[in-house]
PDB file of C-alpha atoms in Angstrom:
ATOM      1  CA  UNK A   1     221.635 -31.416 -98.420  1.00  0.00           C
ATOM      2  CA  UNK A   2     219.304 -33.784 -96.870  1.00  0.00           C
ATOM      3  CA  UNK A   3     221.326 -33.771 -93.672  1.00  0.00           C
ATOM      4  CA  UNK A   4     221.405 -30.081 -93.492  1.00  0.00           C
ATOM      5  CA  UNK A   5     217.542 -30.032 -94.024  1.00  0.00           C
ATOM      6  CA  UNK A   6     217.159 -32.620 -91.238  1.00  0.00           C
ATOM      7  CA  UNK A   7     219.420 -30.611 -88.889  1.00  0.00           C
ATOM      8  CA  UNK A   8     217.503 -27.547 -89.602  1.00  0.00           C
ATOM      9  CA  UNK A   9     214.117 -29.164 -88.936  1.00  0.00           C
ATOM     10  CA  UNK A  10     215.494 -30.764 -85.651  1.00  0.00           C
ATOM     11  CA  UNK A  11     216.636 -27.241 -84.374  1.00  0.00           C
ATOM     12  CA  UNK A  12     213.399 -25.482 -85.354  1.00  0.00           C
ATOM     13  CA  UNK A  13     210.912 -28.015 -84.366  1.00  0.00           C
ATOM     14  CA  UNK A  14     209.380 -27.080 -80.867  1.00  0.00           C
ATOM     15  CA  UNK A  15     209.347 -30.650 -79.644  1.00  0.00           C
ATOM     16  CA  UNK A  16     212.942 -31.623 -80.527  1.00  0.00           C
ATOM     17  CA  UNK A  17     214.315 -28.217 -79.728  1.00  0.00           C
ATOM     18  CA  UNK A  18     212.903 -28.293 -76.318  1.00  0.00           C
ATOM     19  CA  UNK A  19     213.090 -31.853 -75.279  1.00  0.00           C
ATOM     20  CA  UNK A  20     216.086 -33.402 -77.634  1.00  0.00           C
ATOM     21  CA  UNK A  21     218.449 -30.518 -78.019  1.00  0.00           C
ATOM     22  CA  UNK A  22     221.912 -32.121 -78.793  1.00  0.00           C
ATOM     23  CA  UNK A  23     223.895 -29.171 -77.563  1.00  0.00           C
ATOM     24  CA  UNK A  24     221.881 -28.986 -74.303  1.00  0.00           C
ATOM     25  CA  UNK A  25     222.207 -32.608 -73.702  1.00  0.00           C
ATOM     26  CA  UNK A  26     225.827 -32.774 -74.310  1.00  0.00           C
ATOM     27  CA  UNK A  27     226.361 -30.041 -71.661  1.00  0.00           C
ATOM     28  CA  UNK A  28     223.993 -31.777 -69.167  1.00  0.00           C
ATOM     29  CA  UNK A  29     225.591 -35.129 -69.254  1.00  0.00           C
ATOM     30  CA  UNK A  30     228.453 -34.522 -67.085  1.00  0.00           C
ATOM     31  CA  UNK A  31     226.388 -32.610 -64.568  1.00  0.00           C
ATOM     32  CA  UNK A  32     223.905 -35.503 -64.168  1.00  0.00           C
ATOM     33  CA  UNK A  33     226.505 -38.069 -64.354  1.00  0.00           C
ATOM     34  CA  UNK A  34     228.065 -36.479 -60.915  1.00  0.00           C
ATOM     35  CA  UNK A  35     224.450 -37.131 -59.381  1.00  0.00           C
ATOM     36  CA  UNK A  36     224.279 -40.789 -60.731  1.00  0.00           C
ATOM     37  CA  UNK A  37     226.287 -42.248 -57.819  1.00  0.00           C
ATOM     38  CA  UNK A  38     224.120 -40.385 -55.312  1.00  0.00           C
ATOM     39  CA  UNK A  39     220.852 -41.979 -56.545  1.00  0.00           C
ATOM     40  CA  UNK A  40     222.581 -45.505 -56.708  1.00  0.00           C
ATOM     41  CA  UNK A  41     223.938 -45.071 -53.267  1.00  0.00           C
ATOM     42  CA  UNK A  42     220.579 -43.970 -51.934  1.00  0.00           C
ATOM     43  CA  UNK A  43     218.773 -46.848 -53.460  1.00  0.00           C
ATOM     44  CA  UNK A  44     221.235 -49.315 -52.559  1.00  0.00           C
ATOM     45  CA  UNK A  45     221.727 -48.419 -48.807  1.00  0.00           C
ATOM     46  CA  UNK A  46     217.946 -47.855 -48.491  1.00  0.00           C
ATOM     47  CA  UNK A  47     217.461 -51.328 -49.808  1.00  0.00           C
ATOM     48  CA  UNK A  48     219.943 -52.936 -47.516  1.00  0.00           C
ATOM     49  CA  UNK A  49     218.330 -51.321 -44.535  1.00  0.00           C
ATOM     50  CA  UNK A  50     214.955 -52.229 -45.610  1.00  0.00           C
ATOM     51  CA  UNK A  51     215.600 -55.974 -45.718  1.00  0.00           C
ATOM     52  CA  UNK A  52     215.995 -56.493 -41.859  1.00  0.00           C
ATOM     53  CA  UNK A  53     213.160 -54.150 -41.038  1.00  0.00           C
ATOM     54  CA  UNK A  54     210.815 -55.877 -43.670  1.00  0.00           C
ATOM     55  CA  UNK A  55     211.768 -59.357 -42.199  1.00  0.00           C
ATOM     56  CA  UNK A  56     211.007 -58.142 -38.756  1.00  0.00           C
ATOM     57  CA  UNK A  57     207.726 -56.769 -39.810  1.00  0.00           C
ATOM     58  CA  UNK A  58     206.730 -59.905 -41.534  1.00  0.00           C
ATOM     59  CA  UNK A  59     207.272 -61.934 -38.542  1.00  0.00           C
ATOM     60  CA  UNK A  60     205.422 -59.488 -36.482  1.00  0.00           C
ATOM     61  CA  UNK A  61     202.385 -59.522 -38.899  1.00  0.00           C
ATOM     62  CA  UNK A  62     202.507 -63.263 -38.734  1.00  0.00           C
ATOM     63  CA  UNK A  63     202.749 -63.399 -35.050  1.00  0.00           C
ATOM     64  CA  UNK A  64     199.774 -64.709 -33.005  1.00  0.00           C
ATOM     65  CA  UNK A  65     200.184 -62.021 -30.436  1.00  0.00           C
ATOM     66  CA  UNK A  66     198.161 -58.851 -31.272  1.00  0.00           C
ATOM     67  CA  UNK A  67     200.899 -56.828 -29.246  1.00  0.00           C
ATOM     68  CA  UNK A  68     203.148 -57.477 -32.179  1.00  0.00           C
ATOM     69  CA  UNK A  69     200.680 -58.206 -35.204  1.00  0.00           C
ATOM     70  CA  UNK A  70     198.619 -54.886 -34.822  1.00  0.00           C
ATOM     71  CA  UNK A  71     201.502 -52.318 -34.701  1.00  0.00           C
ATOM     72  CA  UNK A  72     203.137 -54.031 -37.680  1.00  0.00           C
ATOM     73  CA  UNK A  73     199.619 -54.102 -39.665  1.00  0.00           C
ATOM     74  CA  UNK A  74     198.983 -50.472 -38.916  1.00  0.00           C
ATOM     75  CA  UNK A  75     202.485 -49.430 -40.025  1.00  0.00           C
ATOM     76  CA  UNK A  76     202.354 -51.502 -43.231  1.00  0.00           C
ATOM     77  CA  UNK A  77     198.802 -50.342 -44.084  1.00  0.00           C
ATOM     78  CA  UNK A  78     199.730 -46.518 -43.543  1.00  0.00           C
ATOM     79  CA  UNK A  79     203.025 -46.737 -45.499  1.00  0.00           C
ATOM     80  CA  UNK A  80     201.433 -48.537 -48.401  1.00  0.00           C
ATOM     81  CA  UNK A  81     198.185 -46.609 -48.283  1.00  0.00           C
ATOM     82  CA  UNK A  82     199.917 -43.110 -48.722  1.00  0.00           C
ATOM     83  CA  UNK A  83     201.990 -41.685 -51.457  1.00  0.00           C
ATOM     84  CA  UNK A  84     205.751 -41.836 -51.078  1.00  0.00           C
ATOM     85  CA  UNK A  85     205.850 -38.208 -52.006  1.00  0.00           C
ATOM     86  CA  UNK A  86     203.782 -37.317 -48.882  1.00  0.00           C
ATOM     87  CA  UNK A  87     205.917 -39.397 -46.647  1.00  0.00           C
ATOM     88  CA  UNK A  88     209.224 -37.787 -48.146  1.00  0.00           C
ATOM     89  CA  UNK A  89     207.723 -34.265 -47.281  1.00  0.00           C
ATOM     90  CA  UNK A  90     206.238 -35.135 -43.871  1.00  0.00           C
ATOM     91  CA  UNK A  91     209.003 -37.521 -42.388  1.00  0.00           C
ATOM     92  CA  UNK A  92     211.990 -35.413 -44.006  1.00  0.00           C
ATOM     93  CA  UNK A  93     210.717 -32.132 -42.868  1.00  0.00           C
ATOM     94  CA  UNK A  94     209.227 -33.410 -39.566  1.00  0.00           C
ATOM     95  CA  UNK A  95     212.181 -35.398 -38.053  1.00  0.00           C
ATOM     96  CA  UNK A  96     214.309 -32.024 -37.496  1.00  0.00           C
ATOM     97  CA  UNK A  97     211.389 -30.989 -35.177  1.00  0.00           C
ATOM     98  CA  UNK A  98     211.864 -33.943 -32.799  1.00  0.00           C
ATOM     99  CA  UNK A  99     213.643 -32.819 -29.632  1.00  0.00           C
ATOM    100  CA  UNK A 100     215.488 -36.247 -29.330  1.00  0.00           C
ATOM    101  CA  UNK A 101     216.819 -35.863 -33.167  1.00  0.00           C
ATOM    102  CA  UNK A 102     217.888 -32.211 -32.251  1.00  0.00           C
ATOM    103  CA  UNK A 103     219.723 -33.578 -29.131  1.00  0.00           C
ATOM    104  CA  UNK A 104     221.386 -36.298 -31.359  1.00  0.00           C
ATOM    105  CA  UNK A 105     222.705 -33.795 -33.871  1.00  0.00           C
ATOM    106  CA  UNK A 106     223.949 -31.508 -31.296  1.00  0.00           C
ATOM    107  CA  UNK A 107     225.797 -34.478 -29.714  1.00  0.00           C
ATOM    108  CA  UNK A 108     227.364 -35.382 -32.952  1.00  0.00           C
ATOM    109  CA  UNK A 109     228.368 -31.935 -34.644  1.00  0.00           C
ATOM    110  CA  UNK A 110     230.277 -33.708 -37.388  1.00  0.00           C
ATOM    111  CA  UNK A 111     226.797 -34.566 -38.834  1.00  0.00           C
ATOM    112  CA  UNK A 112     226.353 -30.941 -39.926  1.00  0.00           C
ATOM    113  CA  UNK A 113     229.615 -30.830 -41.859  1.00  0.00           C
ATOM    114  CA  UNK A 114     229.445 -30.519 -45.716  1.00  0.00           C
ATOM    115  CA  UNK A 115     229.509 -33.743 -47.508  1.00  0.00           C
ATOM    116  CA  UNK A 116     228.688 -34.434 -51.264  1.00  0.00           C
ATOM    117  CA  UNK A 117     227.835 -31.436 -53.048  1.00  0.00           C
ATOM    118  CA  UNK A 118     228.250 -29.292 -49.988  1.00  0.00           C
ATOM    119  CA  UNK A 119     225.170 -30.985 -48.149  1.00  0.00           C
ATOM    120  CA  UNK A 120     225.536 -32.251 -44.569  1.00  0.00           C
ATOM    121  CA  UNK A 121     225.112 -35.824 -43.432  1.00  0.00           C
ATOM    122  CA  UNK A 122     221.779 -35.219 -41.802  1.00  0.00           C
ATOM    123  CA  UNK A 123     220.102 -34.348 -45.159  1.00  0.00           C
ATOM    124  CA  UNK A 124     221.416 -37.645 -46.281  1.00  0.00           C
ATOM    125  CA  UNK A 125     220.169 -39.447 -43.235  1.00  0.00           C
ATOM    126  CA  UNK A 126     216.772 -38.230 -43.561  1.00  0.00           C
ATOM    127  CA  UNK A 127     216.616 -39.162 -47.153  1.00  0.00           C
ATOM    128  CA  UNK A 128     217.862 -42.613 -46.367  1.00  0.00           C
ATOM    129  CA  UNK A 129     215.298 -42.926 -43.490  1.00  0.00           C
ATOM    130  CA  UNK A 130     212.388 -42.138 -45.677  1.00  0.00           C
ATOM    131  CA  UNK A 131     213.175 -44.585 -48.561  1.00  0.00           C
ATOM    132  CA  UNK A 132     214.115 -47.309 -46.240  1.00  0.00           C
ATOM    133  CA  UNK A 133     210.992 -46.918 -44.147  1.00  0.00           C
ATOM    134  CA  UNK A 134     208.868 -47.099 -47.165  1.00  0.00           C
ATOM    135  CA  UNK A 135     210.538 -49.944 -48.810  1.00  0.00           C
ATOM    136  CA  UNK A 136     210.561 -51.979 -45.566  1.00  0.00           C
ATOM    137  CA  UNK A 137     206.673 -52.027 -45.481  1.00  0.00           C
ATOM    138  CA  UNK A 138     206.664 -53.540 -49.065  1.00  0.00           C
ATOM    139  CA  UNK A 139     209.429 -55.984 -48.183  1.00  0.00           C
ATOM    140  CA  UNK A 140     207.316 -57.036 -45.190  1.00  0.00           C
ATOM    141  CA  UNK A 141     204.621 -58.129 -47.322  1.00  0.00           C
ATOM    142  CA  UNK A 142     207.186 -59.733 -49.864  1.00  0.00           C
ATOM    143  CA  UNK A 143     208.675 -61.738 -46.980  1.00  0.00           C
ATOM    144  CA  UNK A 144     205.324 -62.679 -45.473  1.00  0.00           C
ATOM    145  CA  UNK A 145     204.016 -63.996 -48.815  1.00  0.00           C
ATOM    146  CA  UNK A 146     207.434 -65.916 -49.230  1.00  0.00           C
ATOM    147  CA  UNK A 147     207.456 -67.536 -45.892  1.00  0.00           C
ATOM    148  CA  UNK A 148     203.676 -68.570 -46.148  1.00  0.00           C
ATOM    149  CA  UNK A 149     204.334 -70.100 -49.767  1.00  0.00           C
ATOM    150  CA  UNK A 150     206.835 -72.574 -48.198  1.00  0.00           C
ATOM    151  CA  UNK A 151     204.834 -75.798 -47.555  1.00  0.00           C
ATOM    152  CA  UNK A 152     203.924 -76.284 -43.954  1.00  0.00           C
ATOM    153  CA  UNK A 153     205.279 -79.894 -44.202  1.00  0.00           C
ATOM    154  CA  UNK A 154     208.805 -78.250 -44.194  1.00  0.00           C
ATOM    155  CA  UNK A 155     208.376 -76.712 -40.883  1.00  0.00           C
ATOM    156  CA  UNK A 156     206.870 -79.949 -39.413  1.00  0.00           C
ATOM    157  CA  UNK A 157     209.914 -81.959 -40.968  1.00  0.00           C
ATOM    158  CA  UNK A 158     212.271 -79.534 -39.149  1.00  0.00           C
ATOM    159  CA  UNK A 159     210.282 -79.812 -35.841  1.00  0.00           C
ATOM    160  CA  UNK A 160     210.185 -83.574 -36.046  1.00  0.00           C
ATOM    161  CA  UNK A 161     214.067 -83.492 -36.272  1.00  0.00           C
ATOM    162  CA  UNK A 162     214.160 -81.587 -33.007  1.00  0.00           C
ATOM    163  CA  UNK A 163     214.683 -78.096 -34.251  1.00  0.00           C
ATOM    164  CA  UNK A 164     213.122 -75.237 -32.458  1.00  0.00           C
ATOM    165  CA  UNK A 165     210.830 -72.850 -34.457  1.00  0.00           C
ATOM    166  CA  UNK A 166     213.621 -70.155 -34.687  1.00  0.00           C
ATOM    167  CA  UNK A 167     216.294 -72.793 -35.967  1.00  0.00           C
ATOM    168  CA  UNK A 168     213.620 -74.017 -38.271  1.00  0.00           C
ATOM    169  CA  UNK A 169     213.173 -70.585 -39.762  1.00  0.00           C
ATOM    170  CA  UNK A 170     216.696 -69.775 -39.959  1.00  0.00           C
ATOM    171  CA  UNK A 171     217.948 -73.132 -41.467  1.00  0.00           C
ATOM    172  CA  UNK A 172     214.934 -74.538 -43.474  1.00  0.00           C
ATOM    173  CA  UNK A 173     212.237 -71.955 -44.178  1.00  0.00           C
ATOM    174  CA  UNK A 174     214.205 -68.683 -44.798  1.00  0.00           C
ATOM    175  CA  UNK A 175     216.743 -70.090 -47.180  1.00  0.00           C
ATOM    176  CA  UNK A 176     214.055 -71.537 -49.268  1.00  0.00           C
ATOM    177  CA  UNK A 177     212.083 -68.293 -49.113  1.00  0.00           C
ATOM    178  CA  UNK A 178     215.146 -66.216 -50.216  1.00  0.00           C
ATOM    179  CA  UNK A 179     215.620 -68.239 -53.259  1.00  0.00           C
ATOM    180  CA  UNK A 180     211.845 -67.903 -54.353  1.00  0.00           C
ATOM    181  CA  UNK A 181     212.019 -64.135 -53.523  1.00  0.00           C
ATOM    182  CA  UNK A 182     215.300 -63.355 -55.155  1.00  0.00           C
ATOM    183  CA  UNK A 183     213.638 -61.992 -58.548  1.00  0.00           C
ATOM    184  CA  UNK A 184     211.006 -60.148 -56.594  1.00  0.00           C
ATOM    185  CA  UNK A 185     213.664 -58.308 -54.368  1.00  0.00           C
ATOM    186  CA  UNK A 186     215.624 -57.154 -57.443  1.00  0.00           C
ATOM    187  CA  UNK A 187     212.496 -55.781 -58.632  1.00  0.00           C
ATOM    188  CA  UNK A 188     211.940 -53.964 -55.476  1.00  0.00           C
ATOM    189  CA  UNK A 189     215.420 -52.517 -55.766  1.00  0.00           C
ATOM    190  CA  UNK A 190     214.794 -51.280 -59.193  1.00  0.00           C
ATOM    191  CA  UNK A 191     211.574 -49.451 -58.040  1.00  0.00           C
ATOM    192  CA  UNK A 192     213.545 -48.071 -55.017  1.00  0.00           C
ATOM    193  CA  UNK A 193     216.171 -46.799 -57.328  1.00  0.00           C
ATOM    194  CA  UNK A 194     213.480 -44.893 -59.541  1.00  0.00           C
ATOM    195  CA  UNK A 195     211.747 -43.656 -56.242  1.00  0.00           C
ATOM    196  CA  UNK A 196     215.052 -41.795 -55.327  1.00  0.00           C
ATOM    197  CA  UNK A 197     213.732 -39.318 -57.941  1.00  0.00           C
ATOM    198  CA  UNK A 198     211.315 -38.035 -55.174  1.00  0.00           C
ATOM    199  CA  UNK A 199     214.081 -36.959 -53.088  1.00  0.00           C
ATOM    200  CA  UNK A 200     214.436 -34.038 -55.475  1.00  0.00           C
ATOM    201  CA  UNK A 201     211.199 -32.623 -53.760  1.00  0.00           C
ATOM    202  CA  UNK A 202     213.444 -31.771 -50.620  1.00  0.00           C
ATOM    203  CA  UNK A 203     216.391 -30.521 -52.550  1.00  0.00           C
ATOM    204  CA  UNK A 204     218.735 -33.561 -52.331  1.00  0.00           C
ATOM    205  CA  UNK A 205     221.198 -33.414 -55.356  1.00  0.00           C
ATOM    206  CA  UNK A 206     220.278 -36.813 -57.049  1.00  0.00           C
ATOM    207  CA  UNK A 207     219.622 -37.159 -60.954  1.00  0.00           C
ATOM    208  CA  UNK A 208     216.161 -35.664 -61.044  1.00  0.00           C
ATOM    209  CA  UNK A 209     217.324 -32.713 -59.061  1.00  0.00           C
ATOM    210  CA  UNK A 210     220.281 -32.112 -61.024  1.00  0.00           C
ATOM    211  CA  UNK A 211     218.228 -32.340 -64.367  1.00  0.00           C
ATOM    212  CA  UNK A 212     215.623 -29.855 -62.849  1.00  0.00           C
ATOM    213  CA  UNK A 213     218.383 -27.348 -61.983  1.00  0.00           C
ATOM    214  CA  UNK A 214     219.913 -27.653 -65.408  1.00  0.00           C
ATOM    215  CA  UNK A 215     216.627 -27.256 -67.068  1.00  0.00           C
ATOM    216  CA  UNK A 216     215.604 -24.203 -65.104  1.00  0.00           C
ATOM    217  CA  UNK A 217     218.708 -22.579 -65.985  1.00  0.00           C
ATOM    218  CA  UNK A 218     218.701 -23.339 -69.728  1.00  0.00           C
ATOM    219  CA  UNK A 219     214.930 -23.063 -70.101  1.00  0.00           C
ATOM    220  CA  UNK A 220     215.142 -26.368 -71.896  1.00  0.00           C
ATOM    221  CA  UNK A 221     213.787 -29.823 -70.996  1.00  0.00           C
ATOM    222  CA  UNK A 222     216.415 -31.793 -72.547  1.00  0.00           C
ATOM    223  CA  UNK A 223     218.207 -32.499 -69.450  1.00  0.00           C
ATOM    224  CA  UNK A 224     215.272 -34.554 -68.362  1.00  0.00           C
ATOM    225  CA  UNK A 225     215.738 -36.921 -71.319  1.00  0.00           C
ATOM    226  CA  UNK A 226     219.438 -37.267 -70.162  1.00  0.00           C
ATOM    227  CA  UNK A 227     218.437 -38.191 -66.589  1.00  0.00           C
ATOM    228  CA  UNK A 228     215.904 -40.663 -67.888  1.00  0.00           C
ATOM    229  CA  UNK A 229     219.092 -42.408 -69.927  1.00  0.00           C
ATOM    230  CA  UNK A 230     220.916 -42.508 -66.787  1.00  0.00           C
ATOM    231  CA  UNK A 231     217.989 -44.224 -64.908  1.00  0.00           C
ATOM    232  CA  UNK A 232     217.663 -46.740 -67.807  1.00  0.00           C
ATOM    233  CA  UNK A 233     221.341 -47.457 -67.545  1.00  0.00           C
ATOM    234  CA  UNK A 234     220.738 -49.332 -64.364  1.00  0.00           C
ATOM    235  CA  UNK A 235     217.085 -50.402 -64.654  1.00  0.00           C
ATOM    236  CA  UNK A 236     217.248 -52.131 -68.089  1.00  0.00           C
ATOM    237  CA  UNK A 237     220.139 -54.668 -67.250  1.00  0.00           C
ATOM    238  CA  UNK A 238     218.632 -55.381 -63.798  1.00  0.00           C
ATOM    239  CA  UNK A 239     215.327 -55.876 -65.586  1.00  0.00           C
ATOM    240  CA  UNK A 240     216.885 -58.417 -67.760  1.00  0.00           C
ATOM    241  CA  UNK A 241     218.748 -60.307 -64.867  1.00  0.00           C
ATOM    242  CA  UNK A 242     215.298 -60.443 -63.060  1.00  0.00           C
ATOM    243  CA  UNK A 243     213.630 -61.857 -66.199  1.00  0.00           C
ATOM    244  CA  UNK A 244     216.483 -64.621 -66.354  1.00  0.00           C
ATOM    245  CA  UNK A 245     216.022 -65.448 -62.589  1.00  0.00           C
ATOM    246  CA  UNK A 246     212.231 -65.747 -62.949  1.00  0.00           C
ATOM    247  CA  UNK A 247     212.656 -67.860 -65.927  1.00  0.00           C
ATOM    248  CA  UNK A 248     215.120 -70.285 -64.179  1.00  0.00           C
ATOM    249  CA  UNK A 249     212.894 -70.206 -60.889  1.00  0.00           C
ATOM    250  CA  UNK A 250     209.782 -71.283 -62.981  1.00  0.00           C
ATOM    251  CA  UNK A 251     211.971 -74.118 -64.751  1.00  0.00           C
ATOM    252  CA  UNK A 252     213.147 -75.433 -61.328  1.00  0.00           C
ATOM    253  CA  UNK A 253     211.092 -78.204 -59.641  1.00  0.00           C
ATOM    254  CA  UNK A 254     208.356 -76.636 -57.664  1.00  0.00           C
ATOM    255  CA  UNK A 255     209.695 -73.252 -58.003  1.00  0.00           C
ATOM    256  CA  UNK A 256     207.783 -70.128 -57.994  1.00  0.00           C
ATOM    257  CA  UNK A 257     208.257 -66.440 -57.504  1.00  0.00           C
ATOM    258  CA  UNK A 258     206.467 -64.323 -55.115  1.00  0.00           C
ATOM    259  CA  UNK A 259     205.117 -61.323 -56.654  1.00  0.00           C
ATOM    260  CA  UNK A 260     205.576 -57.897 -55.166  1.00  0.00           C
ATOM    261  CA  UNK A 261     202.880 -56.091 -53.485  1.00  0.00           C
ATOM    262  CA  UNK A 262     201.242 -53.641 -55.803  1.00  0.00           C
ATOM    263  CA  UNK A 263     202.383 -50.061 -55.095  1.00  0.00           C
ATOM    264  CA  UNK A 264     200.084 -47.262 -54.837  1.00  0.00           C
ATOM    265  CA  UNK A 265     200.650 -44.123 -57.046  1.00  0.00           C
ATOM    266  CA  UNK A 266     203.405 -41.973 -55.559  1.00  0.00           C
TER     267      UNK A 266
END
């Protein structure tokens, strides 16, 4: 009797009926599950592309030459100083207007062939470009802070052994930097994975876009709750791994993590 009353209350209450309808959520799960690999793939590939870009920008920002330092500084300032949503809209919609890009697509017609969910490859290319471009600016600051956190005596010791500066960076400084940055880089991946939701603004069928489409058809917001659960399936376990890594790093002799540069509101 009490269970029946609870079910009746659940189905008639405006909040639970609109956001937590079991019937709607059950039908939304398989649809949003199809988009889960899309979001993970966007986050992972963008992250892997952003690593070398960010490292290159970090070296440019630390360069004594203004020719390298200034362009990198301007790029990082612009990307970090503007919302990702605006970057998605401007870059995603602006790239197809570039004549060189149009020529590239004409020379490679297979890029216009349907891929996942009937969307051509160029749509995914632009999405990956925007996300990796944004993440590279934050990665640049992470790498710069990490490299500068290594005591200068390490470089002096490597130089005294006859290493050139590039060799000292590759074999002495960067390995120590990566160890310190590992938790911070995993945090960056978590944030990047959540940022894939902004690709819904340009119609890419990732988790949020599928939830939005389902909610519009059903006139019910429960699909967004299902989408949130799918994000948590990845972010919570990774968050726990980051916490363990940070704890081990703090326990290690002289170890300390480098915090991620604060991200402005997207």
